[in-house]
Short mmCIF file of C-alpha atoms in Angstrom, two decimals:
data_model
loop_
_atom_site.label_atom_id
_atom_site.label_comp_id
_atom_site.label_asym_id
_atom_site.label_seq_id
_atom_site.Cartn_x
_atom_site.Cartn_y
_atom_site.Cartn_z
CA UNK Z 228 28.05 18.95 3.45
CA UNK Z 229 28.77 15.32 4.35
CA UNK Z 230 32.37 14.37 5.03
CA UNK Z 231 31.57 10.70 4.44
CA UNK Z 232 31.10 9.20 1.00
CA UNK Z 233 29.97 5.92 -0.55
CA UNK Z 234 31.84 5.07 -3.73
CA UNK Z 235 30.37 2.62 -6.24
CA UNK Z 236 32.25 -0.13 -8.00
CA UNK Z 237 32.93 0.47 -11.69
CA UNK Z 238 29.90 -0.56 -13.71
CA UNK Z 239 27.62 -0.81 -10.67
CA UNK Z 240 24.65 1.30 -9.59
CA UNK Z 241 22.76 0.73 -12.84
CA UNK Z 242 19.35 0.63 -11.13
CA UNK Z 243 20.15 3.77 -9.13
CA UNK Z 244 21.38 5.63 -12.20
CA UNK Z 245 18.16 4.67 -14.00
CA UNK Z 246 16.06 6.33 -11.29
CA UNK Z 247 15.96 3.71 -8.55
CA UNK Z 248 16.15 4.94 -4.94
CA UNK Z 249 18.53 2.35 -3.47
CA UNK Z 250 22.15 1.19 -3.61
CA UNK Z 251 22.87 -2.37 -2.49
CA UNK Z 252 25.82 -3.62 -0.47
CA UNK Z 253 27.35 -5.58 -3.37
CA UNK Z 254 27.49 -2.42 -5.52
CA UNK Z 255 29.72 -0.49 -3.13
CA UNK Z 256 33.50 -0.31 -3.47
CA UNK Z 257 34.29 1.62 -0.30
CA UNK Z 258 33.08 4.00 2.39
CA UNK Z 259 35.34 6.96 3.04
CA UNK Z 260 35.48 9.62 5.75
CA UNK Z 261 33.89 9.48 9.20
CA UNK Z 262 30.54 7.74 8.89
CA UNK Z 263 28.00 5.99 11.07
CA UNK Z 264 24.95 3.88 10.31
CA UNK Z 265 21.97 6.14 9.79
CA UNK Z 266 24.21 9.06 8.89
CA UNK Z 267 24.33 11.10 5.70
CA UNK Z 268 26.79 10.32 2.91
CA UNK Z 269 27.68 11.58 -0.53
CA UNK Z 270 27.04 9.07 -3.28
CA UNK Z 271 29.95 8.90 -5.72
CA UNK Z 272 30.51 6.94 -8.89
CA UNK Z 273 33.69 4.86 -9.22
CA UNK Z 274 35.57 7.91 -10.55
CA UNK Z 275 34.51 10.30 -7.76
CA UNK Z 276 31.66 11.96 -9.70
CA UNK Z 277 28.96 12.99 -7.22
CA UNK Z 278 25.63 11.26 -7.95
CA UNK Z 279 23.69 12.59 -4.98
CA UNK Z 280 23.18 12.25 -1.25
CA UNK Z 281 21.50 9.75 1.05
CA UNK Z 282 21.86 7.89 4.29
CA UNK Z 283 23.84 4.74 4.91
CA UNK Z 284 23.21 1.60 6.93
CA UNK Z 285 25.58 -1.34 6.59
CA UNK Z 286 23.20 -3.54 8.60
CA UNK Z 287 20.93 -3.68 5.57
CA UNK Z 288 21.40 -5.15 2.10
CA UNK Z 289 19.90 -1.82 0.99
CA UNK Z 290 22.98 0.05 2.21
CA UNK Z 291 22.18 3.51 0.84
CA UNK Z 292 18.78 5.15 0.41
CA UNK Z 293 18.93 8.29 -1.71
CA UNK Z 294 17.49 11.60 -0.50
CA UNK Z 295 18.63 13.75 -3.42
CA UNK Z 296 20.31 13.37 -6.80
CA UNK Z 297 21.63 16.90 -6.82
CA UNK Z 298 25.36 17.19 -6.22
CA UNK Z 299 24.92 20.54 -4.43
CA UNK Z 300 22.04 19.45 -2.16
CA UNK Z 301 22.30 20.30 1.53
CA UNK Z 302 20.25 17.97 3.71
CA UNK Z 303 19.02 20.30 6.44
CA UNK Z 304 15.70 21.41 7.91
CA UNK Z 305 14.97 23.69 4.96
CA UNK Z 306 15.51 20.73 2.61
CA UNK Z 307 13.09 18.58 4.62
CA UNK Z 308 10.54 21.39 4.72
CA UNK Z 309 10.56 21.60 0.92
CA UNK Z 310 10.05 17.85 0.68
CA UNK Z 311 7.13 17.92 3.13
CA UNK Z 312 5.42 20.89 1.48
CA UNK Z 313 5.77 19.33 -1.97
CA UNK Z 314 4.18 16.11 -0.70
CA UNK Z 315 1.28 18.00 0.90
CA UNK Z 316 0.69 20.17 -2.17
CA UNK Z 317 0.60 17.07 -4.37
CA UNK Z 318 -2.14 15.53 -2.19
CA UNK Z 319 -4.16 18.74 -2.30
CA UNK Z 320 -3.90 18.65 -6.09
CA UNK Z 321 -4.84 15.00 -6.57
CA UNK Z 322 -7.01 13.47 -3.80
CA UNK Z 323 -9.58 14.04 -1.10
CA UNK Z 324 -7.33 14.95 1.83
CA UNK Z 325 -9.80 14.18 4.63
CA UNK Z 326 -8.06 10.81 4.82
CA UNK Z 327 -5.03 10.10 2.69
CA UNK Z 328 -1.40 9.04 2.62
CA UNK Z 329 0.60 12.23 3.10
CA UNK Z 330 4.07 10.73 2.62
CA UNK Z 331 4.78 7.60 0.60
CA UNK Z 332 8.45 6.92 1.21
CA UNK Z 333 10.68 6.80 -1.83
CA UNK Z 334 7.92 8.08 -4.14
CA UNK Z 335 7.93 11.33 -2.11
CA UNK Z 336 11.74 11.37 -1.93
CA UNK Z 337 11.69 10.63 1.80
CA UNK Z 338 12.81 6.99 1.72
CA UNK Z 339 11.51 4.59 4.33
CA UNK Z 340 8.83 6.89 5.75
CA UNK Z 341 5.05 6.53 5.55
CA UNK Z 342 2.61 9.03 7.07
CA UNK Z 343 -1.16 8.51 6.84
CA UNK Z 344 -3.78 11.09 7.79
CA UNK Z 345 -7.02 9.82 9.31
CA UNK Z 346 -9.17 12.88 9.85
CA UNK Z 347 -7.19 14.84 12.49
CA UNK Z 348 -4.78 12.04 13.44
CA UNK Z 349 -1.46 11.09 11.84
CA UNK Z 350 -0.04 7.58 11.79
CA UNK Z 351 3.66 7.21 11.01
CA UNK Z 352 5.63 4.16 9.94
CA UNK Z 353 9.41 4.44 9.83
CA UNK Z 354 11.25 1.61 8.10
CA UNK Z 355 14.84 2.86 7.73
CA UNK Z 356 17.43 3.94 10.29
CA UNK Z 357 18.35 7.19 8.56
CA UNK Z 358 14.78 8.43 8.18
CA UNK Z 359 14.02 7.27 11.73
CA UNK Z 360 16.47 9.90 12.98
CA UNK Z 361 14.70 12.57 10.94
CA UNK Z 362 11.08 11.57 11.57
CA UNK Z 363 10.59 13.95 14.53
CA UNK Z 364 11.66 16.93 12.45
CA UNK Z 365 9.59 15.78 9.46
CA UNK Z 366 6.46 15.34 11.59
CA UNK Z 367 6.91 18.79 13.13
CA UNK Z 368 7.28 20.36 9.68
CA UNK Z 369 4.32 18.41 8.30
CA UNK Z 370 2.06 19.37 11.20
CA UNK Z 371 3.03 23.00 10.70
CA UNK Z 372 2.27 22.87 6.96
CA UNK Z 373 -1.16 21.37 7.66
CA UNK Z 374 -1.86 24.01 10.33
CA UNK Z 375 -1.20 26.74 7.78
CA UNK Z 376 -4.16 25.31 5.83
CA UNK Z 377 -6.34 25.28 8.93
CA UNK Z 378 -5.90 21.56 9.69
CA UNK Z 379 -5.20 20.90 13.37
CA UNK Z 380 -3.63 17.54 14.13
CA UNK Z 381 -4.70 16.37 17.58
CA UNK Z 382 -2.45 13.36 17.80
CA UNK Z 383 0.29 11.22 16.23
CA UNK Z 384 0.63 7.47 16.58
CA UNK Z 385 3.63 5.40 15.49
CA UNK Z 386 3.17 2.00 13.83
CA UNK Z 387 6.81 1.14 13.17
CA UNK Z 388 6.19 -2.50 14.04
CA UNK Z 389 6.96 -4.12 10.67
CA UNK Z 390 9.48 -6.97 10.58
CA UNK Z 391 11.53 -5.18 7.93
CA UNK Z 392 12.91 -2.88 10.67
CA UNK Z 393 14.89 -5.83 11.99
CA UNK Z 394 16.86 -5.86 8.74
CA UNK Z 395 17.87 -2.28 9.49
CA UNK Z 396 19.11 -3.27 12.94
CA UNK Z 397 16.15 -1.54 14.61
CA UNK Z 398 13.55 -2.73 17.07
CA UNK Z 399 9.87 -2.92 16.19
CA UNK Z 400 8.03 -0.14 18.04
CA UNK Z 401 4.54 1.33 18.32
CA UNK Z 402 2.93 3.93 20.52
CA UNK Z 403 1.94 7.56 20.89
CA UNK Z 404 4.27 10.29 19.61
CA UNK Z 405 1.92 12.90 21.10
CA UNK Z 406 -0.35 13.13 24.07
CA UNK Z 407 -2.44 9.93 24.20
CA UNK Z 408 -5.82 9.91 22.44
CA UNK Z 409 -8.53 7.36 21.66
CA UNK Z 410 -6.86 5.21 18.95
CA UNK Z 411 -10.24 4.35 17.42
CA UNK Z 412 -10.67 7.22 15.00
CA UNK Z 413 -13.83 7.90 12.98
CA UNK Z 414 -13.24 8.77 9.32
CA UNK Z 415 -15.33 9.35 6.19
CA UNK Z 416 -14.30 7.94 2.79
CA UNK Z 417 -16.47 7.89 -0.35
CA UNK Z 418 -19.35 9.10 1.80
CA UNK Z 419 -19.08 6.12 4.17
CA UNK Z 420 -18.14 6.19 7.84
CA UNK Z 421 -15.54 3.90 9.37
CA UNK Z 422 -13.86 3.40 12.72
CA UNK Z 423 -10.11 3.02 12.16
CA UNK Z 424 -8.10 1.41 14.96
CA UNK Z 425 -4.71 3.02 14.44
CA UNK Z 426 -3.16 1.05 17.31
CA UNK Z 427 -4.32 -2.49 16.54
CA UNK Z 428 -5.49 -2.45 12.92
CA UNK Z 429 -3.39 -3.92 10.10
CA UNK Z 430 -0.46 -1.75 8.98
CA UNK Z 431 -1.49 1.85 9.78
CA UNK Z 432 -5.12 0.84 10.45
CA UNK Z 433 -6.89 1.21 7.09
CA UNK Z 434 -5.97 0.56 3.45
CA UNK Z 435 -6.16 3.99 1.85
CA UNK Z 436 -4.64 2.77 -1.42
CA UNK Z 437 -7.97 1.23 -2.54
CA UNK Z 438 -10.05 4.39 -2.01
CA UNK Z 439 -10.98 5.04 -5.64
CA UNK Z 440 -11.05 1.34 -6.56
CA UNK Z 441 -13.74 0.91 -3.92
CA UNK Z 442 -15.62 3.81 -5.49
CA UNK Z 443 -15.29 2.20 -8.95
CA UNK Z 444 -17.22 -0.93 -7.96
CA UNK Z 445 -20.26 0.95 -6.64
CA UNK Z 446 -22.25 1.18 -9.92
CA UNK Z 447 -21.58 -2.50 -10.69
CA UNK Z 448 -23.34 -3.57 -7.48
CA UNK Z 449 -26.65 -1.84 -8.17
CA UNK Z 450 -29.60 -4.12 -7.43
CA UNK Z 451 -27.47 -7.25 -7.29
CA UNK Z 452 -25.89 -9.72 -4.91
CA UNK Z 453 -22.25 -9.09 -3.97
CA UNK Z 454 -19.51 -11.19 -2.36
CA UNK Z 455 -16.51 -9.39 -0.83
CA UNK Z 456 -13.63 -11.78 -0.09
CA UNK Z 457 -10.87 -10.79 2.34
CA UNK Z 458 -13.13 -7.95 3.46
CA UNK Z 459 -10.82 -6.82 6.33
CA UNK Z 460 -12.94 -4.11 8.00
CA UNK Z 461 -15.68 -4.20 5.36
CA UNK Z 462 -14.74 -1.34 3.04
CA UNK Z 463 -15.48 -2.97 -0.34
CA UNK Z 464 -18.63 -4.58 1.06
CA UNK Z 465 -19.95 -1.23 2.28
CA UNK Z 466 -19.15 0.44 -1.04
CA UNK Z 467 -21.12 -2.29 -2.80
CA UNK Z 468 -24.04 -1.57 -0.46
CA UNK Z 469 -23.74 2.16 -1.09
CA UNK Z 470 -23.84 1.40 -4.81
CA UNK Z 471 -27.24 -0.19 -4.32
CA UNK Z 472 -26.54 -3.90 -3.85
CA UNK Z 473 -29.58 -5.75 -2.56
CA UNK Z 474 -27.47 -8.18 -0.54
CA UNK Z 475 -23.77 -8.22 0.39
CA UNK Z 476 -21.67 -10.90 2.09
CA UNK Z 477 -18.23 -9.96 3.38
CA UNK Z 478 -15.77 -12.70 4.36
CA UNK Z 479 -12.53 -12.59 6.32
CA UNK Z 480 -10.52 -15.06 8.43
CA UNK Z 481 -9.82 -12.42 11.09
CA UNK Z 482 -12.40 -12.33 13.85
CA UNK Z 483 -11.15 -8.88 14.87
CA UNK Z 484 -11.60 -7.61 11.31
CA UNK Z 485 -15.11 -9.05 11.03
CA UNK Z 486 -16.17 -7.48 14.34
CA UNK Z 487 -14.87 -4.12 13.09
CA UNK Z 488 -16.65 -4.63 9.75
CA UNK Z 489 -19.95 -5.25 11.53
CA UNK Z 490 -19.42 -2.10 13.58
CA UNK Z 491 -18.75 -0.13 10.39
CA UNK Z 492 -21.90 -1.55 8.76
CA UNK Z 493 -23.98 -0.50 11.77
CA UNK Z 494 -22.36 2.93 11.73
CA UNK Z 495 -23.71 3.41 8.19
CA UNK Z 496 -27.11 1.86 8.87
CA UNK Z 497 -26.28 -1.07 6.59
CA UNK Z 498 -26.22 -3.93 9.09
CA UNK Z 499 -29.33 -5.53 7.56
CA UNK Z 500 -28.14 -5.09 3.97
CA UNK Z 501 -24.59 -6.34 4.62
CA UNK Z 502 -23.63 -9.52 6.48
CA UNK Z 503 -20.17 -10.77 7.44
CA UNK Z 504 -18.76 -14.23 8.03
CA UNK Z 505 -15.50 -15.16 9.77
CA UNK Z 506 -14.28 -17.86 7.39
CA UNK Z 507 -11.19 -18.90 5.46
CA UNK Z 508 -11.90 -17.75 1.89
CA UNK Z 509 -10.09 -20.77 0.42
CA UNK Z 510 -12.51 -23.04 2.30
CA UNK Z 511 -15.66 -21.00 1.71
CA UNK Z 512 -15.46 -20.45 -2.05
CA UNK Z 513 -15.57 -24.18 -2.98
CA UNK Z 514 -18.44 -24.60 -0.52
CA UNK Z 515 -20.42 -21.79 -2.17
CA UNK Z 516 -19.69 -23.29 -5.59
CA UNK Z 517 -20.95 -26.74 -4.52
CA UNK Z 518 -24.17 -25.15 -3.27
CA UNK Z 519 -24.71 -23.54 -6.66
CA UNK Z 520 -24.48 -19.99 -5.29
CA UNK Z 521 -24.11 -17.17 -7.84
CA UNK Z 522 -23.30 -13.49 -7.38
CA UNK Z 523 -23.66 -10.40 -9.56
CA UNK Z 524 -20.36 -9.01 -8.21
CA UNK Z 525 -17.41 -10.85 -6.65
CA UNK Z 526 -14.54 -8.85 -5.12
CA UNK Z 527 -11.17 -10.48 -4.41
CA UNK Z 528 -8.87 -8.28 -2.33
CA UNK Z 529 -6.41 -10.72 -0.75
CA UNK Z 530 -3.34 -9.87 1.31
CA UNK Z 531 0.02 -10.10 -0.45
CA UNK Z 532 0.63 -13.79 -1.08
CA UNK Z 533 4.32 -13.11 -1.65
CA UNK Z 534 6.75 -10.62 -0.13
CA UNK Z 535 9.85 -11.98 -1.88
CA UNK Z 536 10.88 -13.30 -5.28
CA UNK Z 537 11.56 -16.71 -3.71
CA UNK Z 538 7.88 -17.37 -2.98
CA UNK Z 539 6.36 -16.09 -6.24
CA UNK Z 540 5.58 -19.55 -7.64
CA UNK Z 541 3.62 -20.47 -4.52
CA UNK Z 542 1.80 -17.13 -4.66
CA UNK Z 543 0.81 -17.73 -8.30
CA UNK Z 544 -0.93 -20.94 -7.26
CA UNK Z 545 -2.85 -19.05 -4.57
CA UNK Z 546 -3.93 -16.25 -6.90
CA UNK Z 547 -4.94 -18.74 -9.60
CA UNK Z 548 -7.02 -20.75 -7.11
CA UNK Z 549 -9.00 -17.85 -5.62
CA UNK Z 550 -9.58 -16.29 -9.03
CA UNK Z 551 -10.77 -19.60 -10.51
CA UNK Z 552 -13.15 -20.05 -7.60
CA UNK Z 553 -14.27 -16.43 -7.66
CA UNK Z 554 -14.91 -16.44 -11.42
CA UNK Z 555 -16.98 -19.62 -11.10
CA UNK Z 556 -19.28 -17.85 -8.64
CA UNK Z 557 -20.11 -14.92 -10.94
CA UNK Z 558 -23.35 -15.24 -12.88
CA UNK Z 559 -23.22 -14.87 -16.66
CA UNK Z 560 -22.86 -11.14 -17.33
CA UNK Z 561 -21.86 -10.34 -13.74
CA UNK Z 562 -18.64 -8.68 -12.63
CA UNK Z 563 -15.36 -9.61 -10.98
CA UNK Z 564 -13.05 -7.14 -9.23
CA UNK Z 565 -9.68 -8.74 -8.49
CA UNK Z 566 -6.34 -7.42 -7.33
CA UNK Z 567 -2.85 -8.14 -6.08
CA UNK Z 568 -0.98 -5.87 -3.67
CA UNK Z 569 2.35 -7.68 -3.98
CA UNK Z 570 5.15 -5.81 -5.75
CA UNK Z 571 6.72 -9.15 -6.70
CA UNK Z 572 3.55 -10.23 -8.52
CA UNK Z 573 4.26 -8.19 -11.63
CA UNK Z 574 1.41 -6.76 -13.74
CA UNK Z 575 2.26 -9.20 -16.54
CA UNK Z 576 2.35 -12.22 -14.21
CA UNK Z 577 -0.88 -11.23 -12.47
CA UNK Z 578 -2.69 -10.78 -15.80
CA UNK Z 579 -1.41 -14.16 -16.98
CA UNK Z 580 -2.53 -15.82 -13.74
CA UNK Z 581 -6.06 -14.37 -13.89
CA UNK Z 582 -6.31 -15.41 -17.54
CA UNK Z 583 -5.33 -18.98 -16.65
CA UNK Z 584 -7.90 -18.98 -13.84
CA UNK Z 585 -10.63 -17.93 -16.28
CA UNK Z 586 -9.69 -20.71 -18.71
CA UNK Z 587 -9.72 -23.25 -15.86
CA UNK Z 588 -13.21 -22.02 -14.89
CA UNK Z 589 -14.29 -22.17 -18.56
CA UNK Z 590 -15.46 -18.57 -18.48
CA UNK Z 591 -14.66 -15.54 -20.64
CA UNK Z 592 -13.46 -12.21 -19.25
CA UNK Z 593 -14.24 -8.83 -20.77
CA UNK Z 594 -12.02 -6.17 -19.25
CA UNK Z 595 -13.93 -3.16 -17.96
CA UNK Z 596 -10.90 -1.31 -16.64
CA UNK Z 597 -7.46 -1.65 -15.12
CA UNK Z 598 -6.53 0.46 -12.12
CA UNK Z 599 -3.66 0.84 -9.67
CA UNK Z 600 -3.25 2.41 -6.26
CA UNK Z 601 -4.84 5.73 -5.28
CA UNK Z 602 -2.85 8.83 -6.39
CA UNK Z 603 -1.77 9.53 -2.80
CA UNK Z 604 0.41 6.42 -3.26
CA UNK Z 605 2.21 7.78 -6.35
CA UNK Z 606 4.13 5.49 -8.68
CA UNK Z 607 7.60 6.93 -9.21
CA UNK Z 608 8.94 5.78 -12.57
CA UNK Z 609 12.34 4.22 -12.15
CA UNK Z 610 11.45 3.18 -8.59
CA UNK Z 611 9.69 -0.09 -9.32
CA UNK Z 612 8.97 -0.76 -5.65
CA UNK Z 613 6.46 2.12 -5.61
CA UNK Z 614 4.22 0.27 -8.11
CA UNK Z 615 2.58 -2.60 -6.28
CA UNK Z 616 -1.24 -2.59 -6.59
CA UNK Z 617 -2.87 -4.15 -9.65
CA UNK Z 618 -6.66 -3.93 -9.83
CA UNK Z 619 -8.86 -5.32 -12.60
CA UNK Z 620 -12.60 -5.12 -13.16
CA UNK Z 621 -13.97 -7.72 -15.57
CA UNK Z 622 -17.35 -8.74 -16.88
CA UNK Z 623 -17.59 -12.53 -16.64
CA UNK Z 624 -19.36 -14.30 -19.49
CA UNK Z 625 -20.21 -17.85 -20.43
CA UNK Z 626 -18.82 -18.97 -23.78
CA UNK Z 627 -20.96 -17.65 -26.60
#
């Protein structure tokens, strides 16, 4: 058991007590016993009542990240093995595990850790000092659990190069945690082949959270003309083509992403059906509108326009602009798929912003469905940070 303890101020820790995974620096009264940053601590209420266990880091405003809410929990290898096996069993129950997120940080009760599986390769992202010390053990236990199901992992790559590590007092790092291998890994998702660059691609190399949202747009593309904005490596565009689109245009400002998208299209024999352009979407959409272009399906999958509460107002303007432009390009009776991956863009605010965009474009929206992230990115109630992806499909209509 830990000798060190974090004691909350009276009346503080309301978010944590409601199910949240974090305790902030301004909620803490004192640290007692021998402790070090990254080490384990008991979490105590103001009166000494044990609320759980976690690890501490006074370098960060998020000073404590909870590992367990059980007073009698012992954080040892057996504890970590149970966490890992529970995460793996959940994926086997809920998603296609050929490629999936195996560990999703706080939502899998392993705060600050992300592990993605791309075929027989794992990519790990460690964002907190405490979990960084445990990641080697966790990866060993995870690899063993997969092996018991006949899945051999040939390599592990670390992508802990996010800026948020600096707030934890850690350096940004990336590289092999196993014997080196070709970092361009071939995967299959929704029956489509992709090359994922785990070393140089965005985040861990491929956005697994949109797997079933990509599948959902396939029937809407049948026989029509589709526009995929912020295409990244072409995943939505290729799903539109697989759904039977006659013509698809994918657009992204990243030349590297567009080159990879073209390679993925060729890999699936779709390079004549699907074209890609390296353009700024904010510049291209008005140009397409002026030319009188119309599409049967428009997909808007932008990067997060805001990563803090301070920049939400600016982000709203960006989301309203691309949605207004995107809606204007949909033919009467066509479809719009639009999303936000920013946690700070709340579901209510995103819905309001899209509604305002439709009014500005003088079009009507009929909601087909509302979706969130793939189940391998579970939303843990009480941990609001785990709910970040909002995805709408609308039919776009002229006023009737």
